[in-house]
Short mmCIF file of C-alpha atoms and ligand atoms in Angstrom, two decimals:
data_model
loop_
_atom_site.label_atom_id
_atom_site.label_comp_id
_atom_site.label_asym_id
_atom_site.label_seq_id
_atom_site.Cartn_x
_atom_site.Cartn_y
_atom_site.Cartn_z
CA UNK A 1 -28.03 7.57 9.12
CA UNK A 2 -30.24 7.56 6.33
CA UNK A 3 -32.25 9.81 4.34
CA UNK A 4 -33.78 13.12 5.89
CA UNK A 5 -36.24 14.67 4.03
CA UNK A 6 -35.29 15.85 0.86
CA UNK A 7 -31.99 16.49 2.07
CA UNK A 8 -29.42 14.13 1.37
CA UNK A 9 -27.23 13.32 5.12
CA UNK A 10 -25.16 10.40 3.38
CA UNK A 11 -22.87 9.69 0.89
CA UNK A 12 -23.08 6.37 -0.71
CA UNK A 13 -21.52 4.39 -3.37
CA UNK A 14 -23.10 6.71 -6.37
CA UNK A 15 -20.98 9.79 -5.01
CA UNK A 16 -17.74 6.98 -4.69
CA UNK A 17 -18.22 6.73 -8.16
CA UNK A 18 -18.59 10.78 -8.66
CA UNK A 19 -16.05 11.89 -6.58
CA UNK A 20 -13.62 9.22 -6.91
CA UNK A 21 -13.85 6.54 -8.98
CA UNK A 22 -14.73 8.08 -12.60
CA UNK A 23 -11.86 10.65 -11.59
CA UNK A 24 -8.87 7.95 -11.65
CA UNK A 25 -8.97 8.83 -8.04
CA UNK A 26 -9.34 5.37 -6.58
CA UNK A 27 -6.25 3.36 -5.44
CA UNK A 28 -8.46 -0.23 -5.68
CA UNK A 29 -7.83 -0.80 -1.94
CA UNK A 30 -11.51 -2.59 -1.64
CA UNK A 31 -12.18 -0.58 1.54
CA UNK A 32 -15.49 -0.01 0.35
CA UNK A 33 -16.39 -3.35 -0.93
CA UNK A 34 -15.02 -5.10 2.24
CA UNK A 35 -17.25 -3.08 4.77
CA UNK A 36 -20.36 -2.90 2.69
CA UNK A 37 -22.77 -4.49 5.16
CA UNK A 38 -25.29 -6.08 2.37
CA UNK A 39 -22.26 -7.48 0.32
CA UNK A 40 -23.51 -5.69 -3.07
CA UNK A 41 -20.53 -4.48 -4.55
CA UNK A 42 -17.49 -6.21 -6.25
CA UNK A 43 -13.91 -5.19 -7.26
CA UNK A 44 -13.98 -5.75 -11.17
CA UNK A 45 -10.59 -4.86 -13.42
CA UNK A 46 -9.33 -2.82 -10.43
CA UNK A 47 -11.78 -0.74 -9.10
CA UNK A 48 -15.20 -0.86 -7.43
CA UNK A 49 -18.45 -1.63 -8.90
CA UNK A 50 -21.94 -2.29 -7.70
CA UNK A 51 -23.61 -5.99 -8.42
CA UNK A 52 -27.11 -5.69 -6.72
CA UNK A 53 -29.20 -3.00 -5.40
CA UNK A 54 -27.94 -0.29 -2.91
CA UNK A 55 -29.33 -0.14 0.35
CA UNK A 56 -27.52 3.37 0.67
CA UNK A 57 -26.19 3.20 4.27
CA UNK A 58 -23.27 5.26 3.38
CA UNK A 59 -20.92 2.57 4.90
CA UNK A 60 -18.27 2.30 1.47
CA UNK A 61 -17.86 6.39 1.55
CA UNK A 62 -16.69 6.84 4.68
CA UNK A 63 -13.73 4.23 4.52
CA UNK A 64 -12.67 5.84 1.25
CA UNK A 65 -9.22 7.29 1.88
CA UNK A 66 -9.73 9.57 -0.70
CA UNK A 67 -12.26 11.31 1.82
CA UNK A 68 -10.10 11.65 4.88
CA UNK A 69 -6.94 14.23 5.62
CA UNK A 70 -4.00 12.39 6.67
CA UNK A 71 -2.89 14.50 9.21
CA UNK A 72 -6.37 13.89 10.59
CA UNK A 73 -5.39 10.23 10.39
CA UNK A 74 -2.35 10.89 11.91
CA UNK A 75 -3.45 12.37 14.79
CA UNK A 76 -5.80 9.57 15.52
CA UNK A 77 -2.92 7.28 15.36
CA UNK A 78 -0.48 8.68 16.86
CA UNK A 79 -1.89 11.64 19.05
CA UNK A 80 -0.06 14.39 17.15
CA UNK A 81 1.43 15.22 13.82
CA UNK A 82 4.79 14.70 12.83
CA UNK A 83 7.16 17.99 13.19
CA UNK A 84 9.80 19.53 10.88
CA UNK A 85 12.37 17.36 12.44
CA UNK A 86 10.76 13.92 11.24
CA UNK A 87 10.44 14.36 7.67
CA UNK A 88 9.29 10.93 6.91
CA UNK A 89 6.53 10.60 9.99
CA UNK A 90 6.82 9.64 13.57
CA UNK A 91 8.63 6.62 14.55
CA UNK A 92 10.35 4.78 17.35
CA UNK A 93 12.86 2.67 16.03
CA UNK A 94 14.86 1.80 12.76
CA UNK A 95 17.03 -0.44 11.33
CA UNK A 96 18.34 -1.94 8.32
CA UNK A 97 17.67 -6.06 8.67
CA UNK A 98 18.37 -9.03 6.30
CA UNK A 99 16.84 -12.26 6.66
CA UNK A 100 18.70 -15.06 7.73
CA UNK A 101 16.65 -18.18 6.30
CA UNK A 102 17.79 -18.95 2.63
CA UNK A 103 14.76 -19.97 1.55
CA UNK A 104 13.73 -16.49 2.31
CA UNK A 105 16.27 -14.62 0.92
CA UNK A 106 16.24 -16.38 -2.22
CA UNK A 107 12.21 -15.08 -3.17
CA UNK A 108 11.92 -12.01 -1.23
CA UNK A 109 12.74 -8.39 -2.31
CA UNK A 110 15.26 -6.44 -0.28
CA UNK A 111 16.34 -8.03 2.55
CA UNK A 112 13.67 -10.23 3.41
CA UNK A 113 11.70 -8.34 6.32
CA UNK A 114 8.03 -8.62 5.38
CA UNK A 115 8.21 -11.92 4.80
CA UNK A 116 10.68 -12.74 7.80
CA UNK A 117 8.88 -11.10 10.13
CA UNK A 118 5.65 -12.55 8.54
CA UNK A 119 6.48 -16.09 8.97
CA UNK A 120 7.93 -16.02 12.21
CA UNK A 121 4.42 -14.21 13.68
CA UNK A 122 2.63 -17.02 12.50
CA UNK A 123 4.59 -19.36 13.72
CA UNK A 124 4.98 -18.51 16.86
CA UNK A 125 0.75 -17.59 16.97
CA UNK A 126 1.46 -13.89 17.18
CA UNK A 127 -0.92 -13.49 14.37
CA UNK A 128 -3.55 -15.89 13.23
CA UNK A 129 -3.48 -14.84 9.24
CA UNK A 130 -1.86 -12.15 7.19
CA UNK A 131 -3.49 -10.60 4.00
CA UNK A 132 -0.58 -9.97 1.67
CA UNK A 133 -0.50 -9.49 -1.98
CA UNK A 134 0.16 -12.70 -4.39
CA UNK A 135 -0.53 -13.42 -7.97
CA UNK A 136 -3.91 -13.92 -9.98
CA UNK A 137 -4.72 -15.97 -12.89
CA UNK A 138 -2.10 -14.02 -15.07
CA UNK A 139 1.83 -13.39 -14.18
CA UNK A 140 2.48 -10.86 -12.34
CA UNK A 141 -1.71 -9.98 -11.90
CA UNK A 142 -1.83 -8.98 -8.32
CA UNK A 143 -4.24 -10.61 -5.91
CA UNK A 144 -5.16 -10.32 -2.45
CA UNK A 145 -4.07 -13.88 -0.40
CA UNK A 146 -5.11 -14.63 3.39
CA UNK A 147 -1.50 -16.72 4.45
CA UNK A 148 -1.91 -18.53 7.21
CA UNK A 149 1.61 -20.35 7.54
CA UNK A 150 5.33 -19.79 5.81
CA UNK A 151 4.54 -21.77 2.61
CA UNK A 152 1.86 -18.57 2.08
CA UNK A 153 4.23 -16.35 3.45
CA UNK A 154 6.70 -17.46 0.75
CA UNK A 155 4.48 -17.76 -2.05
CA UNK A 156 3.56 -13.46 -1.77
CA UNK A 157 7.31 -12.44 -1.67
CA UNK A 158 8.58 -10.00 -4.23
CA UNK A 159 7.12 -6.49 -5.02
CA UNK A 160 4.36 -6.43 -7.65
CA UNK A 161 4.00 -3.03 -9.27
CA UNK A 162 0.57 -2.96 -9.77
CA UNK A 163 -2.68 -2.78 -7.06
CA UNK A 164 -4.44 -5.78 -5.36
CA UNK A 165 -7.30 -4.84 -3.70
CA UNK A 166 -5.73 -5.58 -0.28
CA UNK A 167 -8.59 -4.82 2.60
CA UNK A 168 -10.85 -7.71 0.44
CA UNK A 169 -8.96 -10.30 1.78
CA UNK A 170 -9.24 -8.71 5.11
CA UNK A 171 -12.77 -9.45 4.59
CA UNK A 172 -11.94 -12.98 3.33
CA UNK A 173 -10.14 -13.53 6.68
CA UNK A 174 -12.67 -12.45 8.81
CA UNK A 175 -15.91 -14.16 7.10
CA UNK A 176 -14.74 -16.93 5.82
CA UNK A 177 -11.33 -18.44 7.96
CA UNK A 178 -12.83 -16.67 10.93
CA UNK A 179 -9.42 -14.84 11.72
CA UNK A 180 -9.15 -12.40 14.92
CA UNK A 181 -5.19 -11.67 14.59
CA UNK A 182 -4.12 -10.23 11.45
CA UNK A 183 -1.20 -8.61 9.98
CA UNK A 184 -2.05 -6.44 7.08
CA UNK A 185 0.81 -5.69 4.55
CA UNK A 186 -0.24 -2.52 2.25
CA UNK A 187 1.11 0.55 0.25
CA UNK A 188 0.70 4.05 1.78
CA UNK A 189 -2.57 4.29 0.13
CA UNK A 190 -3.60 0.83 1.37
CA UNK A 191 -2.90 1.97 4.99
CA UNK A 192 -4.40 4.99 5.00
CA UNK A 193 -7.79 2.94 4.27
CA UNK A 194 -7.03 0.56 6.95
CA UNK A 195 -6.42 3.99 9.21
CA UNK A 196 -10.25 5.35 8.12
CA UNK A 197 -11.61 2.14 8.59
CA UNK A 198 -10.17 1.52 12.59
CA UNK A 199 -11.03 4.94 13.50
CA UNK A 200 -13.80 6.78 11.41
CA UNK A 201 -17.10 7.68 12.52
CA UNK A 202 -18.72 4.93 10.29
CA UNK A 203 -15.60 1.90 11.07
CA UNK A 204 -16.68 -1.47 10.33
CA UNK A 205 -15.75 -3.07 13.59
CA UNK A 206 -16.22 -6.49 12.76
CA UNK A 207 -13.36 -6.39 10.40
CA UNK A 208 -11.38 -3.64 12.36
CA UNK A 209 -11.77 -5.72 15.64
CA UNK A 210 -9.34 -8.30 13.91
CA UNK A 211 -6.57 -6.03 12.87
CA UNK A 212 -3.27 -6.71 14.95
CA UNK A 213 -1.13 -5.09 12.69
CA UNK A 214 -0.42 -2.55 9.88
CA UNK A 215 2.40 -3.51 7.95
CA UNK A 216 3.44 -0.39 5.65
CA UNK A 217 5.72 -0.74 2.05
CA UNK A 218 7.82 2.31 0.58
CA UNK A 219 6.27 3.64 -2.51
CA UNK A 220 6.32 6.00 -5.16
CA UNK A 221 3.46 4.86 -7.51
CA UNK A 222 2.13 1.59 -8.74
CA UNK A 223 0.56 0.66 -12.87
CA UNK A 224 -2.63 -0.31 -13.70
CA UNK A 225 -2.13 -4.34 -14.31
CA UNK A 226 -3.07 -3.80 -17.90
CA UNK A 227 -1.00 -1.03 -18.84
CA UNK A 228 1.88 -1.91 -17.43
CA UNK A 229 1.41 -5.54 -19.32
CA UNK A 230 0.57 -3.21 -22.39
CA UNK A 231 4.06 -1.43 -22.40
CA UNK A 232 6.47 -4.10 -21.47
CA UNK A 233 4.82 -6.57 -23.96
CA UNK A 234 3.92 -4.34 -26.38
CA UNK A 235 6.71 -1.46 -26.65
CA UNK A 236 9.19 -3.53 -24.75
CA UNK A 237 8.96 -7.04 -26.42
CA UNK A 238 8.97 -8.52 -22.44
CA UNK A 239 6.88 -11.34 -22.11
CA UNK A 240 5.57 -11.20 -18.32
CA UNK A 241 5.74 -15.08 -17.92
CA UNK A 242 9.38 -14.97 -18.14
CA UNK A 243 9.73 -12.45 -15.68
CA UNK A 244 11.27 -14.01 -12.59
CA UNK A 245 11.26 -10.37 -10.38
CA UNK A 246 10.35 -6.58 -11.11
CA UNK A 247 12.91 -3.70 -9.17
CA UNK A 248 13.23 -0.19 -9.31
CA UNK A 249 16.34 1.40 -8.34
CA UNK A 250 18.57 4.50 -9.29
CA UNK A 251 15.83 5.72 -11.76
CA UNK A 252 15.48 1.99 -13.27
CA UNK A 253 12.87 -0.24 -14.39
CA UNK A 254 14.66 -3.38 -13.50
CA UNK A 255 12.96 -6.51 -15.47
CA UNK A 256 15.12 -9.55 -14.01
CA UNK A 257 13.75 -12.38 -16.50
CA UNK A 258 14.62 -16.60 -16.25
CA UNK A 259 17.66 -17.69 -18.25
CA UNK A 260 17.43 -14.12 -20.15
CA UNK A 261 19.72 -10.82 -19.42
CA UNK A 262 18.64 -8.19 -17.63
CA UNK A 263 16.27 -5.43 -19.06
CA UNK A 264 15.81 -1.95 -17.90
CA UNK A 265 13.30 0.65 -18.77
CA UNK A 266 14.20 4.07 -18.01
CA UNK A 267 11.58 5.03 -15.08
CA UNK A 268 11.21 8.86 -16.36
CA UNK A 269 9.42 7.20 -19.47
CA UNK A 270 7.60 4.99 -17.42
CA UNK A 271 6.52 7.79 -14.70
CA UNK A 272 3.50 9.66 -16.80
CA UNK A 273 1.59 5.44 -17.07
CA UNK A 274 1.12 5.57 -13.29
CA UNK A 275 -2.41 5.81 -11.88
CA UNK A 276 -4.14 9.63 -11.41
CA UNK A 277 -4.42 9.11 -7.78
CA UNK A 278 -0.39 7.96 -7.51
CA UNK A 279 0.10 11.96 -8.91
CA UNK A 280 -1.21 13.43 -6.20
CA UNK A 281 0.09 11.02 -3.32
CA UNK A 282 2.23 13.00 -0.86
CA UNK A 283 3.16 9.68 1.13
CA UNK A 284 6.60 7.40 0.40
CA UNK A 285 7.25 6.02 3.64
CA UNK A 286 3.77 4.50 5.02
CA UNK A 287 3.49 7.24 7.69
CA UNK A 288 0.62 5.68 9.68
CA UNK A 289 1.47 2.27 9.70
CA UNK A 290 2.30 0.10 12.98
CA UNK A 291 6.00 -0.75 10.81
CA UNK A 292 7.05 0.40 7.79
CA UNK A 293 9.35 -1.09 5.36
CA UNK A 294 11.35 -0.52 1.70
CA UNK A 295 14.65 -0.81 0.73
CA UNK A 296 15.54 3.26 0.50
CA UNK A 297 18.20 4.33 3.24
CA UNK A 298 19.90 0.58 3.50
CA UNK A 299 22.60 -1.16 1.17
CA UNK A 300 21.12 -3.63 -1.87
CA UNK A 301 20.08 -6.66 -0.03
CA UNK A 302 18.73 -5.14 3.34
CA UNK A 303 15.62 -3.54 4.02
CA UNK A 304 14.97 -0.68 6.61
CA UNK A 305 12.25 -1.14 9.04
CA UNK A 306 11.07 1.88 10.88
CA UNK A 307 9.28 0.79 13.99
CA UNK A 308 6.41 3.54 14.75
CA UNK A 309 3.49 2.48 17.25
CA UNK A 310 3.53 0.55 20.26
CA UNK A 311 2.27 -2.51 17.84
CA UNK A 312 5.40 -2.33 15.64
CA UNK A 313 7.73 -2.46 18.26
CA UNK A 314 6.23 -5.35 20.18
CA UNK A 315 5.40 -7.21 16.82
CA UNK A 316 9.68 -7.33 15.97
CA UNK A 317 10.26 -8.09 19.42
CA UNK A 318 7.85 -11.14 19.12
CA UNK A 319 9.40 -12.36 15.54
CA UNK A 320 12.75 -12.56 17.31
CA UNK A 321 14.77 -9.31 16.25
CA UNK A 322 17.86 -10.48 16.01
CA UNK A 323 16.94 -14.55 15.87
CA UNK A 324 15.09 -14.13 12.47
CA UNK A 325 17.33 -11.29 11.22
CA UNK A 326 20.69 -9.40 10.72
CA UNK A 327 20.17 -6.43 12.23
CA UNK A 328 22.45 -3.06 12.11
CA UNK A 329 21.43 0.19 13.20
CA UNK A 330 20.80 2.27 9.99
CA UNK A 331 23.48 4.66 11.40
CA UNK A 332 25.59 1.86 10.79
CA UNK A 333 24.62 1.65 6.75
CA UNK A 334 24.50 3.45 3.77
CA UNK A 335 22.69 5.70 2.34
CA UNK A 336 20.88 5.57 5.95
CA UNK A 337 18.05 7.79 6.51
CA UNK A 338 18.99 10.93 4.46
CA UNK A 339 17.77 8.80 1.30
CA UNK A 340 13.99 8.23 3.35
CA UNK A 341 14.20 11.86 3.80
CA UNK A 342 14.88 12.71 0.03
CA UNK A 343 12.27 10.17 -1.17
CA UNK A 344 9.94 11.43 1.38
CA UNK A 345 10.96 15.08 0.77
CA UNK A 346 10.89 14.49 -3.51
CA UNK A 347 7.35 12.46 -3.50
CA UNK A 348 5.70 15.10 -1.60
CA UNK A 349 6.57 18.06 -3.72
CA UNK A 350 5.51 16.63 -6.88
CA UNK A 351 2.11 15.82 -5.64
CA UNK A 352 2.16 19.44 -4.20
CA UNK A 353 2.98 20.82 -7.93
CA UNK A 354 0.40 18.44 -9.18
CA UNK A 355 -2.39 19.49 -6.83
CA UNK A 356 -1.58 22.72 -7.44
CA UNK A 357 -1.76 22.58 -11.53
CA UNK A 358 -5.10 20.72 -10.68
CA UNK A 359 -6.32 23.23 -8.86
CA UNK A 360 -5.51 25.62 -11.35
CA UNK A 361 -6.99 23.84 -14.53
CA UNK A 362 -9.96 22.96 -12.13
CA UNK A 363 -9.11 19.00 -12.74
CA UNK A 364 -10.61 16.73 -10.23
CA UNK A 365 -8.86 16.63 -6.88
CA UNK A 366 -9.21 13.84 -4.11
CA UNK A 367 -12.49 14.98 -1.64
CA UNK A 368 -10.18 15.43 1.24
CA UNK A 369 -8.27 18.54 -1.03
CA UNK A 370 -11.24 20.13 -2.32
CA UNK A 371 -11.88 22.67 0.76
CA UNK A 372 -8.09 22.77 1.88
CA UNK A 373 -4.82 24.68 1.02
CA UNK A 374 -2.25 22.49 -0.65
CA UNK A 375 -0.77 20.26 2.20
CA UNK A 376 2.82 21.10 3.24
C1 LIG B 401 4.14 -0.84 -5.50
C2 LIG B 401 5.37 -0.77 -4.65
C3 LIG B 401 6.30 0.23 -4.87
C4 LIG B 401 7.45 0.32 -4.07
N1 LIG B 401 8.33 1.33 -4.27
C5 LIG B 401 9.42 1.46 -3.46
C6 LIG B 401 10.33 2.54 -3.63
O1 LIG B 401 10.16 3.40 -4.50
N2 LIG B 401 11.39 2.62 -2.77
C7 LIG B 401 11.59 1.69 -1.79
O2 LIG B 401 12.56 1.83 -1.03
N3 LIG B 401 10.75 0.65 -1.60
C8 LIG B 401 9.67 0.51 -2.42
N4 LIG B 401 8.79 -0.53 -2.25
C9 LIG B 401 9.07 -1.52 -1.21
C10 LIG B 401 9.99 -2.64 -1.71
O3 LIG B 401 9.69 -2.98 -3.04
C11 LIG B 401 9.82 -3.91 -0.83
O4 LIG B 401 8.44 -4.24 -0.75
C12 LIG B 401 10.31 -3.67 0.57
O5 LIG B 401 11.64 -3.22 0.56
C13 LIG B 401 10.21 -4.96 1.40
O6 LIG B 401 11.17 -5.85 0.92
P1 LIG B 401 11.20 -7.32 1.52
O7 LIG B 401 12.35 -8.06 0.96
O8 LIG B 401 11.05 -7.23 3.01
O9 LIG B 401 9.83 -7.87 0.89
P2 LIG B 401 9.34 -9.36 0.76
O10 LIG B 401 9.76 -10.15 1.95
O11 LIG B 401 9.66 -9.86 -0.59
O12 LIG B 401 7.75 -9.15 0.86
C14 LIG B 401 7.10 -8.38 -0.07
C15 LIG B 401 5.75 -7.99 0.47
O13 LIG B 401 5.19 -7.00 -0.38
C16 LIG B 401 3.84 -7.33 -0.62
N5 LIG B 401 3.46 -6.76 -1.91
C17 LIG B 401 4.00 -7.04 -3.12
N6 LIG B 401 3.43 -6.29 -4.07
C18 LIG B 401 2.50 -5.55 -3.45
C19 LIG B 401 1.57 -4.58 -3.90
N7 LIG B 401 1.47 -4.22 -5.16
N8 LIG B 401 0.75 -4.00 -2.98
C20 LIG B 401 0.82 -4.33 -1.66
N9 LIG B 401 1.70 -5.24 -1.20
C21 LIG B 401 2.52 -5.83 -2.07
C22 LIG B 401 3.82 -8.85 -0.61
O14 LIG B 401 2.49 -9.29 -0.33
C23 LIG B 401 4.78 -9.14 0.55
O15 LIG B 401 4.07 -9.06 1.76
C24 LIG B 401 7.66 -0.65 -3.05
C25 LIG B 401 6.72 -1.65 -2.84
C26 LIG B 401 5.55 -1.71 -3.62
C27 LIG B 401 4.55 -2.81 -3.37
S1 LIG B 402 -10.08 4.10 -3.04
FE1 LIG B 402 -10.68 2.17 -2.02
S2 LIG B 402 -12.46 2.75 -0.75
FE2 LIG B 402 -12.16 4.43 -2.25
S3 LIG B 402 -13.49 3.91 -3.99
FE3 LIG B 402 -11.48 3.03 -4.44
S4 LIG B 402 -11.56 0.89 -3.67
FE4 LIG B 402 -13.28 2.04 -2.73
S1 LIG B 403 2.00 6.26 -4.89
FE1 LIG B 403 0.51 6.55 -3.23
S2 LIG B 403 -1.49 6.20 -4.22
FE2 LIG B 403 0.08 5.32 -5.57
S3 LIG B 403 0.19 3.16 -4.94
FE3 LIG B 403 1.80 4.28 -3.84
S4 LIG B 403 0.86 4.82 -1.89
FE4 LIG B 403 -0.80 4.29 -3.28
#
């Protein structure tokens, strides 16, 4: 790599910032940041910046997820794409699973799988750390955590709405607690940059090396931190340090607060806040993670676990399946997997329509669209 000539054979951070960046295009995964070689850039107020000189090796572009196809990705993952008859990706397995522990049940989400399944892989020595997403300085700020035993594990339960810049704790965990077993826990977005970064041309392989699982989360769009704080606080009269848990369900904005009733916000009004990149993301389900979890598909209280790779399937057997968890076929449940189908089916569309106004008002696109037909 490197310069040749006057021609220009490698993107670096300056065309991050072009392409992706200064076009609301970044999710603030800190793919870049963690596999920059000379350490020089930074996540600051959700996004990547540069502190010290570039040494322009190219190494942050290429784990951008914004740069890569997914059904490239795919393919690398799993050997094929998905077909017509798996609307929500290739998997193995799935289930709908509660937690049995109480202590679990009483911080987690859904039904307690993440952090179930979390806690009993450290135990048992499955996995040496986990990066998962806690809180910063401020409630409710997200913040990438390396756990390294249930008392972590516990601490990151619940689902923050806004980003954490995930894959910088990977590089915590590696660098600094010398990890060499870890479980990842990401959106769609997040997982996709893990994806890029195992098997791209440029992969950072002593941060790859480490990754023993890909733990994927439902999703259909996250807030910038300060926004969101913006309209609950400001339009909403919600003050964030009294929120005890965030939801969203049946077209809700559920704000559960301590010793307060419940509010709810109306998600259609809350939709249009999202980030620019959330607009255009054609992924719900985590398609190319090892396991993939969210609450569409089982009863309130349960979350579904689809079990796609080799990896994901071994990884539940090693937490104990049925030990840790209740576990019921998601035949056995309602809505089962017609509601992962309609999320899957719904998300996809409207980033299709939104590509496709994009493309019409010539408003930037993600790299990996510019040269392609709308994705299907
Ligand atoms: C931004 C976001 C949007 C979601 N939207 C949907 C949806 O539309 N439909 C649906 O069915 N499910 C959705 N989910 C998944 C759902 O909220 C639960 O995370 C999932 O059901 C697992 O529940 P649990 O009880 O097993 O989680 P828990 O055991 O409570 O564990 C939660 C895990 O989520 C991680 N986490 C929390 N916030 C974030 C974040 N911002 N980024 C990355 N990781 C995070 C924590 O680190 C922890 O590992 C969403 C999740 C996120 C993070
Ligand atoms: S999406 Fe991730 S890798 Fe791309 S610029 Fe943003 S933080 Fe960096
Ligand atoms: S909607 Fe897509 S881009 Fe937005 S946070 Fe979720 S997975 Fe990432």
């Amino acid at each position: 790599m490197g310069l040749g000539g006057s021609e220009l054979v490698v993107k670096i951070f300056g065309h991050l910032l072009k392409d992706v960046i200064r076009n609301d295009l970044c999710i603030g995964c800190g793919a870049c940041v963690a596999a920059c070689p000379s350490y020089v850039l930074r996540i600051f107020g959700e996004v990547p910046v540069m502190k010290e000189y570039c040494h322009r090796d190219g190494f942050c572009y290429h784990q951008c997820p914004q740069t890569v196809d997914p059904k490239e990705l795919e393919r690398r993952v799993f050997g094929r794409n998905a077909g017509r008859d798996e609307p929500f990706g290739i998997y193995r397995q799935v289930f709908s699973v509660k937690a049995r522990a109480p202590d679990i049940l009483a911080r987690c989400q859904d039904g307690g799988a993440v952090t179930g399944l979390l806690a009993e892989l450290l135990e048992t020595g499955y996995i040496d750390a986990a990066i998962e997403i806690g809180t910063g300085d401020l409630p409710w700020q997200p913040a990438p955590k390396v756990v390294l035993d249930r008392d972590d594990v516990l601490a990151c339960a619940g689902t923050k709405y806004s980003r954490g810049a995930v894959i910088f704790g990977l590089r915590d965990a590696v660098d600094l607690y010398m990890r060499e077993q870890i479980a990842v826990v990401g959106t769609p977005c997040e997982i996709k940059a893990l994806r890029q970064m195992q098997t791209g041309e440029h992969s950072p392989y002593r941060l790859t090396d480490n990754i023993k699982l890909c733990i994927g989360l439902f999703c259909r769009g996250t807030w910038p931190y300060a926004r969101l704080r913006r309209i609950l606080e400001g339009q909403y009269r919600i003050n964030l340090a009294e929120v005890a848990k965030f939801d969203i369900k049946r077209g809700q904005f559920l704000i559960y607060r301590h010793r307060k009733p419940k509010r709810m916000v109306p998600l259609k009004s809350m939709r249009k806040f999202v980030y620019g990149s959330c607009k255009v993301c054609p992924d719900f389900a985590a398609e190319l993670a090892d396991i993939s979890i969210g609450a569409a598909g089982s009863p309130l209280g349960r979350s579904t676990v689809l079990l796609r790779t080799p990896a994901g399937v071994e990884a539940f057997e090693q937490a104990g399946g049925g030990r840790v968890f209740d576990v019921k076929s998601l035949e056995e449940v309602k809505p089962g997997a017609e509601a992962i189908e309609m999320n899957s089916k719904l998300k996809r569309r409207i980033a299709q329509e939104e590509i496709e106004r994009r493309r019409k008002e010539g408003e930037p696109l993600p790299p990996w669209l510019l040269e392609k037909p709308t994705p299907t």
